[in-house]
mmCIF file of C-alpha atoms in Angstrom:
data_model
loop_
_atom_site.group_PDB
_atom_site.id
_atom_site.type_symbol
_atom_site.label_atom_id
_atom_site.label_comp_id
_atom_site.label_asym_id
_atom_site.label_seq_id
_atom_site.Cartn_x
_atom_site.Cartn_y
_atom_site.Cartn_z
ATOM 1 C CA UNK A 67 -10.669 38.750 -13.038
ATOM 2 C CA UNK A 68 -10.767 42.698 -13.889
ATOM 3 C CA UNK A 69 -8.295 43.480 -16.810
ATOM 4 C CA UNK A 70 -7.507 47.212 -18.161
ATOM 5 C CA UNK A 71 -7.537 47.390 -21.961
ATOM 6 C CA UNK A 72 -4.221 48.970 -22.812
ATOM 7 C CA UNK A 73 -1.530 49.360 -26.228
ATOM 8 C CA UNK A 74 0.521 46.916 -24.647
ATOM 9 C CA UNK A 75 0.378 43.421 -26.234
ATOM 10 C CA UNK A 76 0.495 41.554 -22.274
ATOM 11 C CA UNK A 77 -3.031 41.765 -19.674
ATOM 12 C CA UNK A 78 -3.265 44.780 -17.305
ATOM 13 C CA UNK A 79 -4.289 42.853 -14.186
ATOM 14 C CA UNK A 80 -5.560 44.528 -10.922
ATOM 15 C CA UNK A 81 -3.522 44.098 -7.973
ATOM 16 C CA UNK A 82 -6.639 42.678 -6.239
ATOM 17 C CA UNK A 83 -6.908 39.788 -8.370
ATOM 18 C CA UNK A 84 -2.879 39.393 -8.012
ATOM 19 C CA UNK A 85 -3.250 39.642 -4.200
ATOM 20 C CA UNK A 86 -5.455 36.339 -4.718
ATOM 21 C CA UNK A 87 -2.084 34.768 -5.966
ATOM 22 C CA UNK A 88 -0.678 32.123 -3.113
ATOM 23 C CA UNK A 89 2.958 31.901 -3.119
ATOM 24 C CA UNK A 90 3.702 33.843 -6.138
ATOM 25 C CA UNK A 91 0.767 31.350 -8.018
ATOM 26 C CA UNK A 92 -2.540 31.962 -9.844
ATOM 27 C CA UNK A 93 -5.123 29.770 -10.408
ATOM 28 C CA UNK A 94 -7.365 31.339 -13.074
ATOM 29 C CA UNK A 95 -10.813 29.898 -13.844
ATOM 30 C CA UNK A 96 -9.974 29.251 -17.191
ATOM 31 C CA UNK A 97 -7.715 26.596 -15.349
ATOM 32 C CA UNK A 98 -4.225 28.978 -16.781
ATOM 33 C CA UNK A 99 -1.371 29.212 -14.158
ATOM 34 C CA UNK A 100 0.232 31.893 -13.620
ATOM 35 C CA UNK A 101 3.677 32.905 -12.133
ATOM 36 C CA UNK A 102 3.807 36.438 -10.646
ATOM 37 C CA UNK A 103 7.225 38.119 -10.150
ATOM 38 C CA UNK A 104 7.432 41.388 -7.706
ATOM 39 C CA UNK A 105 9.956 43.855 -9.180
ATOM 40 C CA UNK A 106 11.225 46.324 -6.224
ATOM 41 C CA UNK A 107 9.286 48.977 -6.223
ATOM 42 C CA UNK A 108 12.025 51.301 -5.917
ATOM 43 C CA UNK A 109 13.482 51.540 -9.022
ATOM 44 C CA UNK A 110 10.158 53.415 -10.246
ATOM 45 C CA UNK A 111 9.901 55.672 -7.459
ATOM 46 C CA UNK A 112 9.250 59.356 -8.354
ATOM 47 C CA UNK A 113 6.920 59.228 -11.417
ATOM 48 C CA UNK A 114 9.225 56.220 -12.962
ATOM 49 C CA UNK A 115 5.464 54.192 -13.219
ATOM 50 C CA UNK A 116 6.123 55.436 -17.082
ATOM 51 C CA UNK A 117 9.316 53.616 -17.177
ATOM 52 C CA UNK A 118 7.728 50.166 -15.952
ATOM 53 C CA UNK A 119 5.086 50.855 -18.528
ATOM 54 C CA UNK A 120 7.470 51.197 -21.406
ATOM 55 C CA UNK A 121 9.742 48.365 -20.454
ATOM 56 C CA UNK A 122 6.068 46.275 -20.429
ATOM 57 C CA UNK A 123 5.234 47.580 -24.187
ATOM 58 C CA UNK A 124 8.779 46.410 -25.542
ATOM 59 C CA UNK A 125 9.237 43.256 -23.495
ATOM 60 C CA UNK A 126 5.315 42.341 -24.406
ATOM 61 C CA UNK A 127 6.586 42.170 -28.429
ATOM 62 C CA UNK A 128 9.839 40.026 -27.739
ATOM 63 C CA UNK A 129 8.870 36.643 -28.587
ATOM 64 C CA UNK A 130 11.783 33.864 -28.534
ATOM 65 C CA UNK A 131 11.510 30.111 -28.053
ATOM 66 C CA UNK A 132 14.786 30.756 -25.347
ATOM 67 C CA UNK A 133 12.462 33.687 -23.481
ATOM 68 C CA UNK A 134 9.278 33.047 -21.497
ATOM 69 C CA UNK A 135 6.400 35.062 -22.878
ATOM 70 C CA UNK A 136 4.914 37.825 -20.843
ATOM 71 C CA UNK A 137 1.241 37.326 -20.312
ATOM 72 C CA UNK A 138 0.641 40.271 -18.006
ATOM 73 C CA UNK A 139 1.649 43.227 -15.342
ATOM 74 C CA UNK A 140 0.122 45.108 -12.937
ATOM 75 C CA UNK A 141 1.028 48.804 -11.760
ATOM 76 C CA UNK A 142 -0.843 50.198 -9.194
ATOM 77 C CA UNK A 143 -0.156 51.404 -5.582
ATOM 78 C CA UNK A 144 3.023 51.183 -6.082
ATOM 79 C CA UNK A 145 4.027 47.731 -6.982
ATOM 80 C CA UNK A 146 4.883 46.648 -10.457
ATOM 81 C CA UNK A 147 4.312 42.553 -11.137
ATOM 82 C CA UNK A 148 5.231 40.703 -14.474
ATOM 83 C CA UNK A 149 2.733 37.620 -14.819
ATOM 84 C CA UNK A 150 4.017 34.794 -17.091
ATOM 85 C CA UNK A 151 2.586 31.513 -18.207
ATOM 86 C CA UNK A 152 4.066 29.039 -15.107
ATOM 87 C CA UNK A 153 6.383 26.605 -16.642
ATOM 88 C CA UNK A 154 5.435 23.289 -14.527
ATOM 89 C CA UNK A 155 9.122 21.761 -15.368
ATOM 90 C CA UNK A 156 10.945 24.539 -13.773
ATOM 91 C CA UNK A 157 14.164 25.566 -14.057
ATOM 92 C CA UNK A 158 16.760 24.933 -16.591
ATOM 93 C CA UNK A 159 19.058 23.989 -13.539
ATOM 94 C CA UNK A 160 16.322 21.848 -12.359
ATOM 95 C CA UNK A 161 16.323 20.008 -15.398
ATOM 96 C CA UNK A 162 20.211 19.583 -15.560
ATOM 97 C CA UNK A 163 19.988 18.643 -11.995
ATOM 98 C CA UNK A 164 16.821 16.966 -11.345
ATOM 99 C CA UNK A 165 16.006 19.162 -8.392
ATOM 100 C CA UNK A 166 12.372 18.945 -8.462
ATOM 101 C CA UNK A 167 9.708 16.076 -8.664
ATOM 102 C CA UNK A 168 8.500 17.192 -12.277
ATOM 103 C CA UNK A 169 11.727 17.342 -14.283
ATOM 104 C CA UNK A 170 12.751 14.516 -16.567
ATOM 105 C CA UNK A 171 16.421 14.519 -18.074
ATOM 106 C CA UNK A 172 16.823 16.424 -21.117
ATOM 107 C CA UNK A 173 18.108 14.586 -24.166
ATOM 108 C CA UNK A 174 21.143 14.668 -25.331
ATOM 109 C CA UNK A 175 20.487 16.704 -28.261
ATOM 110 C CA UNK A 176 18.724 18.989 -26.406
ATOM 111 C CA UNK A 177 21.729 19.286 -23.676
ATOM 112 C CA UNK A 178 23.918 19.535 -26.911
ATOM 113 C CA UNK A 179 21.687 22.196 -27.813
ATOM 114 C CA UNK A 180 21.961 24.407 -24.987
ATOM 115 C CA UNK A 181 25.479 23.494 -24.541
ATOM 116 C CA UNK A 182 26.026 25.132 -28.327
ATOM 117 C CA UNK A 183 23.956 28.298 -27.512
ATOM 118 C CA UNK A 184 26.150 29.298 -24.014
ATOM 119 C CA UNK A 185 29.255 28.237 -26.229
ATOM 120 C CA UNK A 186 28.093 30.535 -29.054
ATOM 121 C CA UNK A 187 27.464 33.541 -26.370
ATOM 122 C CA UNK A 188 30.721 32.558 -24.548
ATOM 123 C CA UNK A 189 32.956 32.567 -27.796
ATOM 124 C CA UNK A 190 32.220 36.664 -27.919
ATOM 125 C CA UNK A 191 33.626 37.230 -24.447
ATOM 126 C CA UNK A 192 37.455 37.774 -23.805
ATOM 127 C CA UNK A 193 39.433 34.847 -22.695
ATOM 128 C CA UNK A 194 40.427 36.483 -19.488
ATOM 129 C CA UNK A 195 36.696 36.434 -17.641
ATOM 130 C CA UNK A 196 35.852 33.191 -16.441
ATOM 131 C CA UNK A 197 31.822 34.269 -15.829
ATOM 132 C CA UNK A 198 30.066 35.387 -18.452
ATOM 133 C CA UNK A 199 27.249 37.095 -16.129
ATOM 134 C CA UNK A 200 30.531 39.111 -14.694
ATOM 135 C CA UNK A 201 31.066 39.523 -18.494
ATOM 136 C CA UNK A 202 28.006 41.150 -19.462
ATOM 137 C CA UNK A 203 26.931 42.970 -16.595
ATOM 138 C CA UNK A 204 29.240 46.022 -17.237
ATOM 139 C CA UNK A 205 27.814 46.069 -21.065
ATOM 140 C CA UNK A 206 24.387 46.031 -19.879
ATOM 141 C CA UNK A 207 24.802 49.653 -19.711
ATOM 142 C CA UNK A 208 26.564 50.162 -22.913
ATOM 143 C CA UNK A 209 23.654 50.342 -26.156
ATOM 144 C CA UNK A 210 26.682 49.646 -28.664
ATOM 145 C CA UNK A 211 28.465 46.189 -26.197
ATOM 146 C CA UNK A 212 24.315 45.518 -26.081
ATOM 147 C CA UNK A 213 23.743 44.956 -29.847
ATOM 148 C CA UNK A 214 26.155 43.064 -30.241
ATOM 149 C CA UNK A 215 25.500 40.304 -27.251
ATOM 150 C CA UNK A 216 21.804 40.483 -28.419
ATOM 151 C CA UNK A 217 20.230 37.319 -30.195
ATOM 152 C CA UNK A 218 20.854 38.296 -34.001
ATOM 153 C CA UNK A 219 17.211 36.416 -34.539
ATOM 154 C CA UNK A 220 16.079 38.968 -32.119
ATOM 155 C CA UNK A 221 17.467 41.894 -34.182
ATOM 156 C CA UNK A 222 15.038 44.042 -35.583
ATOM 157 C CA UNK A 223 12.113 43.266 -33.650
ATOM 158 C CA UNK A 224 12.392 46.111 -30.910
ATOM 159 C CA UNK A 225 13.265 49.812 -31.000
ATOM 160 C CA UNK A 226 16.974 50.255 -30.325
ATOM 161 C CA UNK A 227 16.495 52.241 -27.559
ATOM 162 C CA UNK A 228 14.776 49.847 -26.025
ATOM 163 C CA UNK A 229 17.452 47.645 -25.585
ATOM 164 C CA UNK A 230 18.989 49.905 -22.169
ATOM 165 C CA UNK A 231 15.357 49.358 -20.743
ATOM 166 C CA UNK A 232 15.288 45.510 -21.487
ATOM 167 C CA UNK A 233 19.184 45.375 -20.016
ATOM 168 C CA UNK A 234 17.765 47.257 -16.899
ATOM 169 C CA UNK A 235 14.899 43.952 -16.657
ATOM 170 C CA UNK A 236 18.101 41.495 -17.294
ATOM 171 C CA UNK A 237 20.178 42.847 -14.504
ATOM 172 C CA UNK A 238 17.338 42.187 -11.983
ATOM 173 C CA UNK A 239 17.173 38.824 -13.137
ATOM 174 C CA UNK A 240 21.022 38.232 -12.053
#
C-alpha cells in the first residue's frame, strides 16, 4: 500500500491501491477496513484539485464522537476519494430500523440521546419548516447562518473560513 507523506493529518493513498477496493471496500493487510466514498469529480474541474486538498486539511482536524473520522483521500487523475474507518453496524437508520444483519437495537438512553441532539438542532429552526435538511441547506452558503448551526463543542477547532468548504462536503452528503 503506497502512501504520499503530506501536511494533512488523513493518508494520501494511490488510486491504484483504491482501485483494489471491491464495492466501495478495502481490505488492508493490517486486517483495517476501509470505506471509500467517490466525490464527483466535477466540482474540482479546472485546477479546483487545490480546493479538494484544502477541504482534506480542515476536515482531517475535525474530530467529534457524532462525525466519522477521516483516515484518508486520494487525488489523482482526476478523481477525489475520502477513505474512512468502515463502521460494521451501519447506518444510524439501520440501527433505528434494523435494516441490516449486524445492527442490534439501540438503548433507550442512547435513542433518548440522539432524540435530544436533533431536538437541540431542531429548536434553532423556525416553526414554519417542517425539514430541517430543507432548513439548512439555504444557510450552508451563508458563513454567519453557519456558525451558528455549528456544534458549539466544535467551535474553535477549525479556521472560520473553513466552515463554507466543510458546508460544500455537507451538501453532497444530502
Amino acid at each position: 500500500m503506497a502512501k504520499r507523506s503530506t501536511s494533512i493529518h488523513a493518508t494520501a493513498y494511490s488510486l491504484v491501491d483504491l482501485q483494489t477496493a471491491t464495492a466501495n471496500f478495502a481490505t488492508y493487510p493490517d486486517g483495517k477496513v476501509l470505506a471509500v466514498k467517490k466525490i464527483d469529480s466535477s466540482l474540482f474541474h479546472g485546477g479546483k484539485g487545490e480546493e479538494f486538498s484544502a477541504i482534506i486539511s480542515n476536515i482531517s482536524r475535525v474530530h467529534h464522537p457524532s462525525i466519522a473520522e477521516l483516515f484518508g483521500y486520494c487525488s489523482e487523475q482526476g478523481h477525489y476519494l475520502l477513505i474512512y474507518e468502515y463502521f460494521r453496524n451501519g447506518s444510524l437508520h439501520d440501527f433505528l430500523h434494523l435494516s441490516d444483519d449486524f445492527s442490534k437495537p439501540l438503548t433507550w438512553n442512547t435513542r433518548v440521546g440522539i432524540a435530544l441532539g436533533t431536538a437541540r438542532a431542531v429548536d434553532k429552526k423556525p416553526k414554519s419548516e417542517q425539514s430541517l435538511v430543507r432548513w439548512a441547506t439555504p444557510q450552508l452558503h451563508d458563513i454567519d447562518a453557519l456558525s451558528k448551526i455549528v456544534d458549539p463543542a466544535l467551535r474553535g477547532l477549525y479556521p472560520p473560513k473553513s466552515l463554507s468548504r466543510f458546508a460544500d462536503v455537507i451538501a453532497l452528503c444530502v
